[in-house]
């Protein structure tokens, strides 16, 4: 009988296996179950405390005077990869500094389609509070939940942190139906904070239909789809550094602290399809996202190419996106990118500006049509990095990209669409 109980614990965590309850809970009130179910990293001091928790009962404490990423981890199996789960915990911290501070996250190795997802970061000294993150398991139904000091990867801030953090009352549950606004279409699922969504269902369906058309335009341009054709989720996340509007992947993380409501209001009222969201979906169509990290290293800057994919979609769908208080519709999107060309290459200034290069790509389109890019992308997306020629730096990759466009055009586009002076400026700028 004892063996059966241990098997049930291994499958269900410390909670009931009922579909109506959490899939895992632990209030750290039992040192033996803590030792059985949690793995502690050794990069910091990790302690189990029998009386340091919220109510004077058990908790786990992580401390380091140096910047570290130190999680305590628990592996969950048998989750539904089509569902969203909420991972929450009680947390308090003292003198936490740098990186992503004290934070919940899902182990990156088990979340290859969205490695940046996390809870809101906690810093300095704070009393007990509840933090959470929403996540989708990997396709094997696995997730490794981490209560941590610091984060394994950083965007601009390096991720790692110092200080002390305590955790208690861990809960993992299927996202409650009333917790978020959820709606889906043929290719997209949105999971938004209810208080940030100004749309009713019909209005949301209209906007999602535009995102579907954008998705299909990207497919038409590239010739393939990401994530084996599974729907792309867009979800509000509290765990993104300031300055990042959103992060691509599946799910796409939309920073809860930016103007989510205003963007959705513009989509509802002004037929503004949402530059930022279209951009992030465009990132998902990169060769690395579709085929793996060993593909697509001819692409020196996917910020350029995500927007370039968007330009095709906006033109093909006669969509509209706003920048600088102007909505650009259809092929007029070229006028936005011309602003940056005129400020740099067009003015004889060797400044590395992806939007200026984007404009020159649209000039090629105006001369030869989009088919040259469709052919070029299909060729490029079939070349694994092991078969690439030696490409030394961004300018070599720029020329390599255009060589495939030239093959499709039947003539050298660097000669028909660029002046020698422009190429010299571009070469110089890409060294900066």
XYZ file of C-alpha atoms in Angstrom:
432
model
C 0.000 0.000 0.000
C 2.868 2.380 0.817
C 4.383 1.776 -2.649
C 1.071 2.644 -4.311
C 0.964 5.901 -2.327
C 4.495 6.816 -3.450
C 3.596 6.098 -7.081
C 0.578 8.398 -6.815
C 2.772 11.113 -5.319
C 5.223 10.796 -8.198
C 2.448 11.166 -10.766
C 0.335 13.809 -9.064
C 2.862 15.832 -7.102
C 1.554 16.742 -3.682
C -2.003 17.452 -4.845
C -5.078 15.534 -5.825
C -5.178 14.123 -9.360
C -8.738 15.403 -9.700
C -9.420 17.397 -12.853
C -11.014 20.022 -10.597
C -7.954 20.651 -8.429
C -4.340 21.764 -8.804
C -1.957 19.412 -10.549
C 0.727 20.180 -7.969
C 0.950 21.923 -4.595
C 3.597 22.156 -1.921
C 3.528 24.362 1.163
C 6.965 23.047 2.223
C 5.608 21.791 5.533
C 7.277 18.397 5.197
C 11.060 18.126 4.912
C 10.883 14.587 3.509
C 8.531 15.499 0.641
C 10.661 18.583 -0.080
C 13.730 16.365 -0.401
C 11.823 13.878 -2.570
C 10.208 16.274 -5.008
C 12.580 19.226 -5.318
C 16.065 19.489 -6.774
C 18.248 22.350 -5.583
C 20.943 24.026 -7.647
C 24.319 24.428 -5.944
C 25.302 27.881 -7.215
C 23.943 29.506 -4.024
C 23.073 28.553 -0.452
C 19.722 26.701 -0.498
C 18.103 25.832 2.819
C 14.911 24.095 3.856
C 13.445 25.922 6.868
C 10.874 24.219 9.069
C 9.506 27.485 10.467
C 10.313 30.341 8.089
C 7.198 30.288 5.903
C 4.163 32.526 5.581
C 2.449 31.152 8.679
C 5.592 30.197 10.566
C 5.698 26.787 8.912
C 8.015 25.378 6.238
C 9.635 27.197 3.296
C 12.746 27.161 1.146
C 15.383 29.906 1.253
C 17.939 30.816 -1.444
C 20.740 33.302 -0.790
C 23.906 34.514 -2.492
C 26.137 37.552 -2.155
C 27.244 37.076 -5.785
C 25.111 37.224 -8.926
C 23.762 33.745 -9.656
C 20.952 31.819 -11.254
C 19.932 29.371 -8.551
C 16.588 27.548 -8.774
C 14.886 24.872 -6.756
C 13.101 22.729 -9.329
C 10.263 20.256 -9.604
C 9.434 18.238 -12.733
C 5.814 17.853 -13.809
C 4.775 15.127 -16.249
C 1.500 14.259 -17.933
C 0.366 17.830 -18.562
C -1.745 18.746 -21.583
C 0.404 20.626 -24.159
C -2.741 22.267 -25.527
C -3.621 23.936 -22.226
C -2.371 26.906 -20.236
C -1.271 26.417 -16.626
C -0.681 28.932 -13.842
C 2.378 28.484 -11.607
C 2.189 30.594 -8.443
C 4.006 30.868 -5.142
C 4.329 33.031 -2.061
C 7.615 34.943 -2.107
C 9.500 37.386 0.084
C 12.955 38.791 -0.548
C 15.733 40.809 1.058
C 18.389 42.942 -0.663
C 17.753 41.348 -4.074
C 19.579 43.166 -6.846
C 20.293 42.964 -10.589
C 19.146 40.746 -13.423
C 15.685 39.289 -13.146
C 15.832 39.356 -9.362
C 13.771 36.776 -7.502
C 11.577 35.053 -10.069
C 9.532 32.010 -11.051
C 10.265 30.458 -14.426
C 10.078 27.242 -16.453
C 13.400 25.518 -17.142
C 14.606 26.664 -20.558
C 15.691 23.198 -21.674
C 12.105 22.009 -21.239
C 10.543 25.063 -22.937
C 12.332 25.418 -26.286
C 9.489 27.322 -27.945
C 9.347 30.020 -25.254
C 12.421 30.125 -23.018
C 11.888 33.673 -21.677
C 8.625 33.191 -19.810
C 8.706 34.184 -16.133
C 6.831 35.805 -13.286
C 7.195 39.465 -12.420
C 10.690 40.103 -11.087
C 11.066 41.024 -7.404
C 13.883 43.246 -6.136
C 15.150 44.893 -2.945
C 13.317 43.934 0.277
C 9.647 42.915 0.127
C 7.330 41.074 2.503
C 5.390 37.969 1.497
C 3.335 38.330 -1.662
C 1.930 36.008 -4.339
C 3.641 35.930 -7.720
C 2.631 33.884 -10.753
C 3.336 33.025 -14.350
C 1.197 31.344 -17.011
C 2.815 28.739 -19.255
C 2.190 26.023 -21.813
C 3.940 22.654 -21.303
C 6.233 21.296 -23.980
C 4.864 18.874 -26.552
C 5.719 15.915 -24.311
C 3.500 17.349 -21.559
C 6.485 18.179 -19.358
C 7.434 21.315 -17.453
C 10.131 21.932 -14.869
C 8.903 24.661 -12.505
C 11.631 26.749 -10.893
C 11.550 28.975 -7.794
C 14.721 30.973 -8.188
C 17.136 33.710 -7.373
C 18.149 34.960 -10.828
C 17.343 33.681 -14.302
C 19.351 31.401 -16.646
C 19.338 33.833 -19.562
C 19.155 37.577 -19.867
C 18.026 39.950 -22.553
C 19.744 43.230 -21.717
C 20.211 42.714 -17.979
C 22.091 39.440 -17.819
C 19.451 37.538 -15.846
C 21.490 36.668 -12.747
C 20.845 38.278 -9.351
C 22.115 38.443 -5.761
C 20.350 38.620 -2.389
C 17.967 36.373 -0.470
C 14.547 35.005 -1.362
C 12.092 32.733 0.483
C 9.365 30.633 -1.231
C 6.224 28.997 0.154
C 2.803 27.763 -1.029
C 3.657 26.606 -4.549
C 0.621 25.825 -6.722
C 0.428 24.653 -10.350
C -3.071 24.483 -11.787
C -4.803 24.599 -15.129
C -5.533 28.246 -15.827
C -8.968 28.928 -14.318
C -11.569 29.691 -16.976
C -12.417 33.047 -15.425
C -8.812 34.171 -14.862
C -8.121 35.516 -18.360
C -9.937 36.424 -21.567
C -9.344 33.617 -24.059
C -10.341 33.477 -27.714
C -8.997 31.568 -30.688
C -9.150 31.541 -34.463
C -7.754 29.280 -37.162
C -4.115 30.090 -36.420
C -4.042 32.230 -33.251
C -5.039 31.932 -29.579
C -5.126 35.007 -27.351
C -4.975 34.851 -23.550
C -5.306 38.389 -22.189
C -5.834 40.001 -18.814
C -9.556 40.706 -18.705
C -9.115 44.244 -17.483
C -6.856 45.044 -20.440
C -9.182 43.778 -23.183
C -11.621 46.412 -24.507
C -13.143 44.165 -27.203
C -16.242 42.021 -27.205
C -16.088 38.576 -28.824
C -17.210 39.762 -32.266
C -14.634 42.549 -32.328
C -11.919 40.172 -31.175
C -12.907 37.682 -33.877
C -12.551 40.436 -36.480
C -9.040 41.303 -35.308
C -8.046 37.641 -35.082
C -9.225 37.141 -38.666
C -6.669 39.784 -39.670
C -3.942 38.010 -37.749
C -4.960 34.789 -39.523
C -4.609 36.502 -42.894
C -1.201 37.811 -41.832
C -0.119 34.313 -40.791
C -1.209 32.933 -44.163
C 0.626 35.721 -45.985
C 3.821 34.855 -44.111
C 3.337 31.244 -45.144
C 2.875 32.340 -48.749
C 6.089 34.372 -48.630
C 8.243 31.758 -46.863
C 6.648 28.507 -47.985
C 6.432 26.966 -44.516
C 4.858 27.450 -41.081
C 6.330 27.374 -37.558
C 5.615 24.885 -34.777
C 4.393 22.162 -37.159
C 1.341 24.299 -37.916
C 0.147 24.437 -34.312
C -1.658 27.614 -33.342
C 0.430 30.500 -32.047
C -0.628 31.758 -28.634
C -0.332 35.419 -27.609
C -0.412 35.851 -23.849
C 0.010 38.769 -21.441
C 3.076 38.277 -19.263
C 4.205 40.235 -16.197
C 7.748 38.869 -16.543
C 9.442 40.930 -19.276
C 12.128 43.553 -18.758
C 11.124 47.187 -19.231
C 11.841 48.276 -22.778
C 10.711 45.020 -24.359
C 7.259 45.327 -25.874
C 6.927 41.610 -26.507
C 9.029 38.487 -27.065
C 8.461 36.073 -29.941
C 7.970 32.335 -29.510
C 5.014 30.132 -28.762
C 3.441 31.625 -26.809
C 4.315 35.166 -27.833
C 4.745 37.072 -24.573
C 3.068 40.494 -24.604
C 4.407 42.660 -21.788
C 1.543 43.326 -19.367
C 3.130 46.661 -18.442
C 2.915 48.231 -21.915
C -0.153 49.749 -23.576
C -2.058 46.546 -24.252
C -5.492 48.190 -24.004
C -4.540 51.095 -26.264
C -3.257 48.741 -28.972
C -6.458 46.693 -28.884
C -8.570 49.867 -28.967
C -6.729 50.993 -32.092
C -7.327 47.600 -33.658
C -11.022 47.886 -32.837
C -11.582 51.526 -33.799
C -8.998 52.378 -36.469
C -8.434 49.127 -38.379
C -4.860 49.210 -37.080
C -3.732 45.589 -37.251
C -1.026 46.075 -34.609
C 2.560 46.590 -35.774
C 4.092 44.989 -32.677
C 1.987 41.832 -32.764
C 2.497 41.364 -36.517
C 6.221 41.854 -35.932
C 6.366 39.129 -33.263
C 4.377 36.689 -35.412
C 6.862 37.548 -38.162
C 9.729 36.488 -35.887
C 8.058 33.115 -35.448
C 8.498 32.575 -39.201
C 12.301 32.848 -39.028
C 14.225 29.795 -40.170
C 15.648 29.292 -36.678
C 12.172 29.244 -35.105
C 10.737 26.967 -37.763
C 13.640 24.598 -38.315
C 15.811 24.879 -35.210
C 18.806 26.876 -34.073
C 21.134 25.222 -36.608
C 19.255 26.833 -39.483
C 19.107 30.344 -40.845
C 22.452 31.822 -39.813
C 22.623 33.568 -43.174
C 20.126 35.919 -41.470
C 22.237 38.555 -39.745
C 19.331 40.515 -38.233
C 15.851 39.074 -37.831
C 14.500 42.440 -36.694
C 14.874 43.459 -40.342
C 13.361 40.282 -41.696
C 10.441 40.153 -39.241
C 9.423 43.616 -40.429
C 10.085 42.692 -44.055
C 7.754 39.698 -43.746
C 5.223 42.113 -42.283
C 5.574 44.456 -45.268
C 4.610 41.599 -47.543
C 1.608 40.702 -45.393
C 0.413 44.317 -45.121
C 0.611 44.722 -48.885
C -0.869 41.323 -49.738
C -3.761 41.752 -47.279
C -4.185 45.522 -47.737
C -3.726 45.760 -43.993
C -2.770 48.744 -41.902
C -0.138 49.308 -39.214
C 0.688 52.508 -37.373
C 4.016 54.118 -36.667
C 4.692 57.720 -35.612
C 0.937 58.415 -35.403
C 0.401 57.450 -39.046
C -1.370 54.331 -40.280
C 0.358 52.906 -43.356
C -1.874 50.753 -45.522
C -0.976 48.213 -48.160
C 2.029 49.044 -50.333
C 2.260 52.499 -48.724
C 4.308 50.835 -45.964
C 7.369 51.653 -48.110
C 6.914 55.318 -47.176
C 7.573 54.531 -43.521
C 10.857 52.806 -44.276
C 11.899 55.565 -46.677
C 12.080 57.908 -43.671
C 15.049 55.933 -42.355
C 16.691 55.560 -45.752
C 16.547 59.323 -46.258
C 18.103 59.892 -42.826
C 21.027 57.491 -43.419
C 21.999 55.923 -46.747
C 20.112 58.520 -48.773
C 21.950 61.284 -46.910
C 25.340 59.636 -47.449
C 25.607 58.537 -43.798
C 27.027 55.104 -43.001
C 24.722 54.294 -40.086
C 23.604 50.759 -39.290
C 19.839 51.018 -39.670
C 17.769 47.963 -40.499
C 14.780 50.047 -41.556
C 16.910 51.794 -44.181
C 18.000 48.423 -45.594
C 14.370 47.336 -45.481
C 13.534 50.233 -47.792
C 16.141 49.079 -50.313
C 14.605 45.584 -50.270
C 11.224 47.116 -51.049
C 12.794 48.961 -54.004
C 13.836 45.564 -55.366
C 10.253 44.368 -54.886
C 8.946 47.366 -56.804
C 11.205 46.462 -59.754
C 10.833 42.668 -59.809
C 7.763 41.838 -57.716
C 7.453 39.676 -54.612
C 8.077 36.411 -56.460
C 11.851 36.956 -56.351
C 11.651 36.955 -52.557
C 9.368 33.938 -52.442
C 11.904 31.994 -54.494
C 14.855 33.322 -52.497
C 13.327 32.473 -49.115
C 12.368 28.985 -50.209
C 15.936 28.369 -51.335
C 17.508 29.876 -48.221
C 15.221 28.028 -45.807
C 16.419 24.728 -47.252
C 20.108 25.330 -46.501
C 21.342 23.993 -43.153
C 24.235 25.907 -41.660
C 26.584 22.991 -42.300
C 26.152 23.617 -46.028
C 26.537 27.399 -45.953
C 29.632 28.962 -47.504
C 31.923 30.873 -45.151
C 30.048 34.099 -44.352
C 32.233 36.549 -42.488
C 30.041 39.195 -40.925
C 26.753 40.938 -41.713
C 27.816 42.471 -45.038
C 28.808 39.076 -46.425
C 25.435 37.730 -45.277
C 23.697 40.725 -46.859
C 25.359 39.947 -50.211
C 24.603 36.245 -49.822
C 20.930 36.999 -49.265
C 20.846 39.255 -52.319
C 22.624 36.598 -54.419
C 19.560 34.385 -53.973
C 17.278 37.287 -54.861
C 19.469 37.860 -57.947
C 19.164 34.199 -58.935
C 15.387 34.556 -58.796
C 15.455 37.873 -60.700
C 17.771 36.575 -63.407
C 20.213 39.450 -62.943
C 22.422 40.954 -60.256
C 20.179 43.130 -58.096
C 23.211 44.718 -56.414
C 23.908 46.335 -59.794
C 20.336 47.050 -60.921
C 18.948 48.312 -57.599
C 21.942 49.816 -55.743
C 24.559 52.382 -56.646
C 28.229 51.667 -55.830
C 28.066 54.506 -53.308
C 25.098 52.914 -51.530
C 26.866 49.566 -51.291
C 29.961 51.214 -49.802
C 27.837 52.970 -47.197
C 26.014 49.741 -46.363
C 29.278 47.834 -46.048
C 30.711 50.467 -43.742
C 27.526 50.652 -41.672
C 27.365 46.905 -41.136
C 30.847 46.970 -39.639
C 29.665 49.386 -36.918
